[in-house]
Structures are given as C-alpha cells and as structure tokens.
Amino acid sequence: MAKKDHPAMNVHVPRKGTKIGSIIGTFILKIMGWKITGQFPHEKKIIIIGAPHTSNWDFIIAMSAVMSLRLKFKFMMKKQAFFWPFSYFWKYLGGVPIDRSKKNDITIQMSEWFNSQDNAYLGLTPEGTRSKVLGYKKGYLRIAYASKVPIFLIGIDAENKEIALDRIWPLSNDIKKDNDAIKAYFDKTYRGIRPEFG
C-alpha cells in the first residue's frame, strides 16, 4: 500500500480514477466540512449499502468520497440505457446492465455477475427513494445470500459530517430479520442531512 494512501483503504479495495480526481474529491469534502471515517473490510467482494438517503446532497457527498478514495464500485442499471455511445460511459462510471423483464431474475443475474468477478464492490441504496420509508427493500439481501457476498454498511452521519465506513453486518439466514435489524441499526446510529425524510 502506498504511504500516502487513505487509512480507509487496503490492498483488497478495487481502485480507479486519477490523482487529480482524488484531489478534487478531497477538496469538495473539505470545503463542505465532511470527512471519511472508518475502514473498508479486507474483502475482495462486498455489497455496500449506504443510508440514510434523505437529500440530493447525499449523491454529491458520496461521489466526492468515491473520487477522494479512488474507489472503484459498481451499481445496477437497466440494460436499455447501454446503447452506443452511452454504453461506454455507463460502464466507465461503474454501471452493470440488468435485464428487468419478468423472465430474468435480478438476483440470479447479480449472483452470476459476482461469480464472474475476482474483485468487486457493488453499491446499493436500501431505501430506493429519498422519501421516508417504513422498511428497506430486500433486494440487496437476496443478492448477498445468493452470491455469498457480505453486506458492508456505510452511514451518512450529518450531525458529525462524516461518511462512516461502519461494519460488515452478520447475516442470520432470515432475510426479514436481517432487513429489520439493519434498518433499526441505521435509524439508531445515523441521522441524515434532512432527518425528517429518514
């Protein structure tokens, strides 16, 4: 690991981007008063879920953190968006094309995708919206169970202005129990930028 590497990183974390991009991302976080705390796990494959998602500022903060760390992560997109010339752009950003037709199960698709990867971080937002939700969608857990890939929690801590790289969540083999416990943990531990929507 490079001497000047961010303490959040380790040799298993996939990388992309440039030094200039890292400087820009770090600068944006600094002028907004935000910082990155914690560390990524020593895992070659993880599913990252970030919460609470309560403001459009979340995206700017998250992307600035990604640039700062030079983190390479993937996200799911409808395959219809992958047409020339935009297909190259979406793939560069980290988009993974997903067929959402009824005959193609997304869980199976993502399990097969993870199996084809040596080193992959997939980012998902469990709320699926900025509006207040009573429960998280369970798709991230279905993918984790099918792929045998751990869930890693990242919290948006607006009170302390921290992007908190928190922990791998221990799964119990009960999707509803895990989903309820993860939401309860986020609700108890973090307050978003606009908590009335969290």
XYZ file of N, CA and C in Angstrom:
594
model
N 0.839 -1.198 0.000
C 0.000 0.000 0.000
C 0.875 1.251 0.000
N 0.489 2.230 -0.769
C 1.260 3.464 -0.845
C 1.267 4.187 0.495
N 2.351 4.872 0.791
C 2.496 5.545 2.076
C 1.442 6.620 2.282
N 1.035 7.287 1.191
C 0.088 8.382 1.302
C -1.357 7.920 1.104
N -1.577 6.616 1.082
C -2.921 6.096 0.878
C -3.812 6.468 2.049
N -5.115 6.638 1.764
C -6.076 6.960 2.823
C -6.179 5.773 3.769
N -6.249 6.004 5.085
C -6.317 4.894 6.045
C -7.551 4.015 5.887
N -8.566 4.493 5.154
C -9.756 3.675 4.929
C -9.485 2.515 3.981
N -8.435 2.615 3.182
C -8.195 1.670 2.103
C -7.263 0.543 2.515
N -7.348 -0.563 1.769
C -6.421 -1.678 1.934
C -6.216 -2.335 0.571
N -5.381 -3.337 0.519
C -4.979 -3.922 -0.763
C -6.124 -4.625 -1.485
N -7.210 -4.945 -0.793
C -8.323 -5.648 -1.424
C -9.365 -4.718 -2.042
N -9.270 -3.427 -1.759
C -10.278 -2.481 -2.254
C -9.999 -2.158 -3.715
N -10.966 -2.374 -4.618
C -10.743 -2.060 -6.030
C -10.600 -0.555 -6.256
N -9.697 -0.188 -7.166
C -9.376 1.227 -7.390
C -9.660 1.644 -8.829
N -9.909 2.939 -8.991
C -9.992 3.562 -10.306
C -9.783 5.056 -10.115
N -9.742 5.789 -11.215
C -9.616 7.232 -11.107
C -8.172 7.700 -11.140
N -8.012 9.012 -11.007
C -6.704 9.642 -11.124
C -6.355 10.418 -9.856
N -5.101 10.789 -9.752
C -4.659 11.588 -8.615
C -5.368 12.937 -8.609
N -5.555 13.529 -9.804
C -6.256 14.813 -9.904
C -7.687 14.669 -9.408
N -8.372 13.577 -9.818
C -9.734 13.336 -9.353
C -9.796 13.189 -7.851
N -8.796 12.519 -7.289
C -8.734 12.344 -5.841
C -8.576 13.685 -5.130
N -7.743 14.535 -5.682
C -7.534 15.863 -5.096
C -8.832 16.674 -5.148
N -9.544 16.590 -6.274
C -10.808 17.322 -6.421
C -11.839 16.810 -5.412
N -11.982 15.481 -5.323
C -12.939 14.902 -4.379
C -12.622 15.282 -2.938
N -11.342 15.226 -2.582
C -10.911 15.602 -1.232
C -11.205 17.074 -0.957
N -10.976 17.918 -1.953
C -11.214 19.355 -1.809
C -12.702 19.642 -1.593
N -13.572 18.984 -2.367
C -15.023 19.186 -2.216
C -15.478 18.788 -0.817
N -15.007 17.653 -0.352
C -15.373 17.221 1.008
C -14.887 18.235 2.045
N -13.684 18.735 1.845
C -13.101 19.661 2.819
C -13.890 20.961 2.892
N -14.245 21.525 1.737
C -14.950 22.813 1.771
C -16.385 22.652 2.286
N -16.932 21.429 2.167
C -18.262 21.163 2.705
C -18.207 20.754 4.177
N -16.987 20.514 4.677
C -16.818 20.175 6.080
C -17.016 18.702 6.405
N -16.991 17.831 5.382
C -17.205 16.396 5.586
C -15.877 15.643 5.596
N -15.882 14.484 6.253
C -14.695 13.620 6.271
C -15.121 12.155 6.211
N -14.177 11.320 5.851
C -14.395 9.872 5.771
C -13.779 9.237 6.999
N -14.563 8.426 7.703
C -14.052 7.742 8.894
C -14.221 6.225 8.733
N -13.450 5.481 9.486
C -13.540 4.023 9.437
C -12.683 3.440 8.327
N -12.858 2.138 8.097
C -12.050 1.429 7.109
C -12.907 0.437 6.332
N -12.520 0.192 5.093
C -13.134 -0.886 4.339
C -12.635 -2.228 4.874
N -13.446 -3.266 4.772
C -13.014 -4.587 5.253
C -11.996 -5.200 4.299
N -11.279 -6.191 4.782
C -10.321 -6.918 3.942
C -11.056 -8.020 3.196
N -11.925 -7.586 2.304
C -12.731 -8.498 1.486
C -12.585 -8.085 0.030
N -12.514 -9.070 -0.859
C -12.388 -8.770 -2.281
C -13.739 -8.496 -2.937
N -14.816 -8.965 -2.287
C -16.155 -8.734 -2.820
C -17.078 -8.334 -1.672
N -17.794 -7.229 -1.831
C -18.788 -6.827 -0.846
C -19.951 -6.131 -1.544
N -21.093 -6.127 -0.851
C -22.223 -5.301 -1.247
C -22.277 -4.145 -0.256
N -22.143 -2.923 -0.767
C -22.164 -1.732 0.071
C -23.581 -1.172 0.097
N -24.116 -0.962 1.281
C -25.381 -0.229 1.380
C -25.137 1.031 2.209
N -25.599 2.142 1.653
C -25.433 3.431 2.317
C -26.772 4.003 2.716
N -26.847 4.541 3.919
C -28.087 5.125 4.437
C -27.725 6.045 5.614
N -28.650 6.926 6.007
C -29.936 7.207 5.378
C -29.776 8.118 4.167
N -30.639 7.900 3.175
C -30.633 8.706 1.958
C -31.801 9.688 2.065
N -31.505 10.944 2.414
C -32.567 11.912 2.709
C -32.476 13.196 1.896
N -31.411 13.345 1.087
C -31.195 14.608 0.387
C -30.423 14.372 -0.905
N -30.616 15.266 -1.865
C -29.814 15.202 -3.093
C -28.336 15.461 -2.820
N -28.031 16.100 -1.707
C -26.632 16.325 -1.336
C -25.910 15.022 -1.059
N -26.657 13.979 -0.698
C -26.034 12.678 -0.432
C -25.203 12.215 -1.626
N -25.750 12.415 -2.824
C -25.057 11.968 -4.040
C -23.750 12.722 -4.221
N -23.778 14.035 -4.020
C -22.570 14.844 -4.183
C -21.512 14.433 -3.169
N -21.940 14.234 -1.935
C -21.007 13.836 -0.876
C -20.431 12.451 -1.164
N -21.304 11.520 -1.554
C -20.854 10.158 -1.830
C -19.888 10.111 -3.010
N -20.207 10.824 -4.094
C -19.335 10.828 -5.259
C -18.002 11.512 -4.968
N -18.034 12.540 -4.124
C -16.785 13.195 -3.727
C -15.910 12.228 -2.931
N -16.540 11.442 -2.071
C -15.793 10.446 -1.293
C -15.200 9.382 -2.205
N -15.989 8.924 -3.174
C -15.507 7.927 -4.134
C -14.293 8.459 -4.898
N -14.387 9.720 -5.353
C -13.267 10.331 -6.068
C -12.055 10.481 -5.161
N -12.288 10.932 -3.934
C -11.196 11.139 -2.988
C -10.422 9.854 -2.730
N -11.154 8.754 -2.553
C -10.533 7.465 -2.237
C -10.052 6.729 -3.482
N -10.487 7.194 -4.659
C -10.236 6.482 -5.916
C -10.830 5.074 -5.839
N -12.039 5.021 -5.305
C -12.740 3.757 -5.112
C -13.437 3.329 -6.399
N -13.282 2.091 -6.759
C -13.980 1.515 -7.911
C -15.148 0.690 -7.395
N -16.371 1.160 -7.655
C -17.532 0.383 -7.243
C -18.542 0.351 -8.378
N -19.422 -0.637 -8.317
C -20.402 -0.855 -9.372
C -21.809 -0.562 -8.868
N -22.707 -0.294 -9.811
C -24.112 -0.112 -9.472
C -24.951 -0.665 -10.618
N -26.170 -1.068 -10.319
C -27.038 -1.691 -11.310
C -27.786 -0.637 -12.122
N -27.924 -0.901 -13.418
C -28.678 -0.027 -14.319
C -29.469 -0.885 -15.303
N -30.583 -0.344 -15.773
C -31.356 -1.032 -16.798
C -30.504 -1.206 -18.057
N -30.550 -2.391 -18.637
C -29.702 -2.652 -19.805
C -30.085 -1.765 -20.991
N -31.332 -1.246 -20.991
C -31.774 -0.396 -22.092
C -30.954 0.896 -22.192
N -30.320 1.294 -21.072
C -29.511 2.514 -21.077
C -28.165 2.306 -21.763
N -27.788 1.044 -21.981
C -26.471 0.738 -22.530
C -26.522 0.644 -24.054
N -26.747 1.788 -24.682
C -26.713 1.841 -26.138
C -25.616 2.813 -26.561
N -25.073 2.576 -27.744
C -23.970 3.404 -28.232
C -24.432 4.850 -28.426
N -23.608 5.844 -28.033
C -22.270 5.736 -27.450
C -22.264 5.743 -25.926
N -23.455 5.780 -25.307
C -23.525 5.919 -23.849
C -23.101 4.661 -23.094
N -23.125 3.513 -23.776
C -22.767 2.262 -23.100
C -21.361 2.326 -22.523
N -20.430 2.933 -23.256
C -19.051 3.055 -22.758
C -18.989 3.970 -21.543
N -19.775 5.028 -21.569
C -19.799 5.986 -20.462
C -20.338 5.334 -19.192
N -21.483 4.619 -19.317
C -22.077 3.980 -18.140
C -21.142 2.913 -17.568
N -20.501 2.152 -18.428
C -19.579 1.109 -17.948
C -18.375 1.742 -17.262
N -17.899 2.875 -17.795
C -16.779 3.565 -17.164
C -17.153 4.029 -15.754
N -18.372 4.540 -15.603
C -18.821 5.008 -14.289
C -19.049 3.867 -13.312
N -19.274 2.658 -13.825
C -19.477 1.508 -12.954
C -20.811 0.807 -13.130
N -21.556 1.182 -14.158
C -22.863 0.577 -14.376
C -22.780 -0.884 -14.785
N -23.637 -1.697 -14.193
C -23.773 -3.112 -14.563
C -25.152 -3.275 -15.206
N -25.222 -3.654 -16.485
C -26.522 -3.752 -17.159
C -27.379 -4.887 -16.619
N -28.634 -4.568 -16.288
C -29.564 -5.530 -15.712
C -30.807 -5.635 -16.587
N -31.209 -6.862 -16.879
C -32.444 -7.114 -17.618
C -33.575 -7.244 -16.607
N -34.500 -6.282 -16.598
C -35.570 -6.266 -15.602
C -36.856 -6.923 -16.088
N -36.814 -7.610 -17.205
C -38.010 -8.317 -17.662
C -38.335 -9.458 -16.706
N -39.592 -9.857 -16.658
C -40.063 -10.846 -15.683
C -39.323 -12.172 -15.778
N -38.903 -12.535 -16.972
C -38.265 -13.840 -17.149
C -36.796 -13.846 -16.712
N -36.273 -12.694 -16.341
C -34.874 -12.608 -15.929
C -34.783 -12.127 -14.481
N -34.499 -13.029 -13.578
C -34.433 -12.724 -12.156
C -33.163 -11.925 -11.852
N -33.328 -10.737 -11.261
C -32.193 -9.856 -10.976
C -31.232 -10.503 -9.987
N -31.772 -11.219 -9.001
C -30.910 -11.885 -8.021
C -29.978 -12.877 -8.701
N -30.521 -13.671 -9.626
C -29.704 -14.651 -10.348
C -28.660 -13.939 -11.212
N -29.096 -12.875 -11.895
C -28.163 -12.123 -12.738
C -26.982 -11.592 -11.930
N -27.268 -11.007 -10.763
C -26.201 -10.418 -9.958
C -25.335 -11.485 -9.295
N -25.938 -12.624 -8.964
C -25.153 -13.729 -8.421
C -24.164 -14.230 -9.469
N -24.637 -14.371 -10.698
C -23.755 -14.802 -11.787
C -22.676 -13.750 -12.051
N -23.069 -12.471 -11.953
C -22.087 -11.406 -12.157
C -20.996 -11.456 -11.094
N -21.383 -11.585 -9.825
C -20.389 -11.676 -8.750
C -19.468 -12.881 -8.960
N -20.033 -14.001 -9.376
C -19.223 -15.202 -9.598
C -18.201 -15.005 -10.709
N -18.498 -14.079 -11.625
C -17.580 -13.826 -12.742
C -16.488 -12.817 -12.379
N -16.587 -12.224 -11.201
C -15.647 -11.177 -10.787
C -14.636 -11.701 -9.778
N -13.422 -11.191 -9.859
C -12.401 -11.531 -8.870
C -12.398 -10.541 -7.715
N -12.710 -9.278 -8.030
C -12.640 -8.205 -7.037
C -13.729 -7.193 -7.392
N -14.803 -7.131 -6.585
C -15.938 -6.288 -6.978
C -16.673 -5.743 -5.762
N -16.922 -4.432 -5.786
C -17.742 -3.769 -4.772
C -18.996 -3.247 -5.470
N -20.162 -3.671 -4.994
C -21.437 -3.251 -5.561
C -22.134 -2.338 -4.572
N -22.548 -1.144 -5.016
C -23.216 -0.183 -4.142
C -24.717 -0.162 -4.373
N -25.497 -0.190 -3.284
C -26.958 -0.159 -3.361
C -27.512 0.754 -2.269
N -28.654 1.406 -2.562
C -29.356 2.175 -1.536
C -30.594 1.383 -1.121
N -30.658 0.925 0.117
C -31.763 0.046 0.532
C -33.127 0.714 0.573
N -33.176 2.046 0.721
C -34.475 2.721 0.746
C -35.129 2.755 -0.630
N -34.314 2.946 -1.674
C -34.841 3.057 -3.021
C -35.473 4.406 -3.325
N -35.428 5.362 -2.378
C -36.059 6.665 -2.529
C -35.517 7.608 -1.462
N -35.732 8.935 -1.668
C -35.379 9.898 -0.628
C -36.526 10.113 0.349
N -37.715 9.593 0.035
C -38.866 9.761 0.919
C -38.740 8.842 2.132
N -39.448 9.178 3.184
C -39.416 8.378 4.402
C -40.022 7.002 4.129
N -39.329 5.948 4.554
C -39.816 4.587 4.334
C -39.910 3.860 5.677
N -40.879 2.946 5.769
C -41.039 2.151 6.984
C -40.083 0.969 7.006
N -39.718 0.501 5.825
C -38.804 -0.633 5.745
C -37.968 -0.559 4.487
N -36.820 -1.235 4.510
C -35.948 -1.274 3.344
C -36.423 -2.340 2.359
N -36.104 -2.126 1.086
C -36.320 -3.167 0.094
C -35.308 -4.282 0.343
N -35.694 -5.512 0.060
C -34.868 -6.661 0.449
C -33.959 -7.174 -0.659
N -33.956 -6.509 -1.814
C -33.165 -6.998 -2.936
C -31.687 -7.155 -2.628
N -31.123 -6.218 -1.858
C -29.692 -6.284 -1.537
C -29.361 -7.540 -0.736
N -30.296 -7.954 0.125
C -30.076 -9.169 0.914
C -30.229 -10.422 0.065
N -31.190 -10.413 -0.840
C -31.354 -11.571 -1.729
C -30.089 -11.792 -2.556
N -29.517 -10.687 -3.055
C -28.276 -10.788 -3.831
C -27.141 -11.282 -2.942
N -27.049 -10.765 -1.727
C -25.987 -11.178 -0.805
C -26.073 -12.661 -0.483
N -27.280 -13.151 -0.203
C -27.452 -14.572 0.106
C -27.114 -15.447 -1.090
N -27.618 -15.063 -2.270
C -27.395 -15.873 -3.466
C -25.923 -15.881 -3.884
N -25.248 -14.748 -3.675
C -23.858 -14.603 -4.116
C -22.853 -15.013 -3.051
N -23.346 -15.161 -1.803
C -22.462 -15.440 -0.663
C -21.412 -14.331 -0.512
N -21.913 -13.090 -0.638
C -21.065 -11.898 -0.521
C -21.529 -11.106 0.700
N -20.609 -10.633 1.549
C -21.008 -9.913 2.758
C -21.589 -8.526 2.474
N -22.432 -8.065 3.415
C -23.023 -6.733 3.383
C -22.165 -5.799 4.232
N -21.768 -4.661 3.649
C -20.977 -3.673 4.377
C -21.777 -2.382 4.495
N -21.908 -1.862 5.706
C -22.713 -0.673 5.966
C -21.871 0.602 5.924
N -22.406 1.614 5.226
C -21.816 2.952 5.245
C -22.900 3.934 5.679
N -22.617 4.694 6.716
C -23.601 5.619 7.257
C -23.343 7.058 6.864
N -24.417 7.781 6.540
C -24.343 9.231 6.329
C -24.639 9.883 7.681
N -23.597 10.382 8.319
C -23.705 10.948 9.662
C -23.664 12.473 9.558
N -24.847 13.076 9.332
C -24.907 14.517 9.102
C -24.569 15.321 10.352
N -24.850 14.779 11.528
C -24.549 15.506 12.773
C -23.059 15.776 12.904
N -22.245 14.793 12.549
C -20.798 14.932 12.649
C -20.125 15.178 11.302
N -20.952 15.266 10.241
C -20.457 15.434 8.876
C -19.400 14.373 8.539
N -19.802 13.133 8.707
C -18.921 12.002 8.434
C -19.574 11.002 7.491
N -18.782 10.487 6.557
C -19.160 9.299 5.801
C -18.513 8.155 6.559
N -19.324 7.413 7.290
C -18.809 6.419 8.225
C -18.751 5.041 7.579
N -17.538 4.547 7.345
C -17.348 3.175 6.870
C -17.482 2.296 8.104
N -18.659 1.699 8.254
C -19.047 1.155 9.547
C -18.620 -0.292 9.784
N -19.323 -1.263 9.182
C -19.048 -2.662 9.521
C -19.675 -3.624 8.525
N -19.161 -4.845 8.534
C -19.853 -5.947 7.859
C -20.957 -6.413 8.791
N -22.162 -6.580 8.234
C -23.295 -6.981 9.051
C -23.410 -8.506 9.078
N -23.465 -9.116 10.272
C -23.599 -10.579 10.352
C -25.006 -11.009 9.926
N -25.079 -11.893 8.954
C -26.373 -12.344 8.437
C -26.842 -13.598 9.176
N -28.156 -13.702 9.316
C -28.733 -14.768 10.152
C -29.434 -15.861 9.356
N -29.455 -15.733 8.019
C -30.220 -16.636 7.143
C -31.715 -16.399 7.212
N -32.123 -15.281 7.808
C -33.532 -14.877 7.847
C -33.587 -13.467 7.252
N -34.035 -13.364 6.003
C -33.977 -12.088 5.288
C -34.774 -10.993 6.000
N -35.973 -11.304 6.453
C -36.794 -10.287 7.126
C -36.126 -9.820 8.415
N -35.621 -10.755 9.182
C -34.944 -10.410 10.440
C -33.729 -9.529 10.171
N -32.929 -9.897 9.182
C -31.741 -9.108 8.844
C -32.121 -7.716 8.364
N -33.122 -7.640 7.490
C -33.539 -6.356 6.940
C -34.040 -5.420 8.036
N -34.865 -5.943 8.933
C -35.389 -5.131 10.036
C -34.256 -4.675 10.960
N -33.301 -5.572 11.215
C -32.201 -5.244 12.127
C -31.279 -4.191 11.525
N -31.011 -4.289 10.228
C -30.147 -3.316 9.569
C -30.799 -1.934 9.569
N -32.100 -1.875 9.257
C -32.793 -0.582 9.273
C -32.798 0.000 10.684
N -33.066 -0.843 11.686
C -33.079 -0.363 13.067
C -31.713 0.186 13.464
N -30.656 -0.466 12.999
C -29.301 -0.002 13.314
C -29.033 1.359 12.690
N -29.370 1.512 11.402
C -29.181 2.812 10.751
C -30.013 3.891 11.445
N -31.278 3.576 11.765
C -32.150 4.563 12.415
C -31.591 5.012 13.758
N -31.015 4.083 14.491
C -30.480 4.380 15.828
C -29.143 5.122 15.760
N -28.335 4.806 14.746
C -26.943 5.262 14.730
C -26.718 6.535 13.937
N -27.506 6.751 12.865
C -27.229 7.866 11.960
C -28.441 8.745 11.716
N -28.143 10.036 11.518
C -29.156 10.999 11.122
C -28.709 11.627 9.805
N -29.600 11.589 8.805
C -29.272 12.122 7.506
C -29.300 13.644 7.477
N -28.990 14.197 6.314
C -28.949 15.642 6.140
C -30.322 16.253 6.397
N -31.378 15.573 5.958
C -32.754 16.015 6.228
C -33.456 14.874 6.966
N -33.256 14.786 8.276
C -33.745 13.631 9.046
C -35.251 13.431 8.994
N -35.990 14.495 8.667
C -37.445 14.325 8.576
C -37.834 13.375 7.448
N -36.872 13.123 6.515
C -37.128 12.195 5.428
C -36.464 10.849 5.665
N -35.773 10.687 6.779
C -35.016 9.471 7.036
C -35.766 8.464 7.862
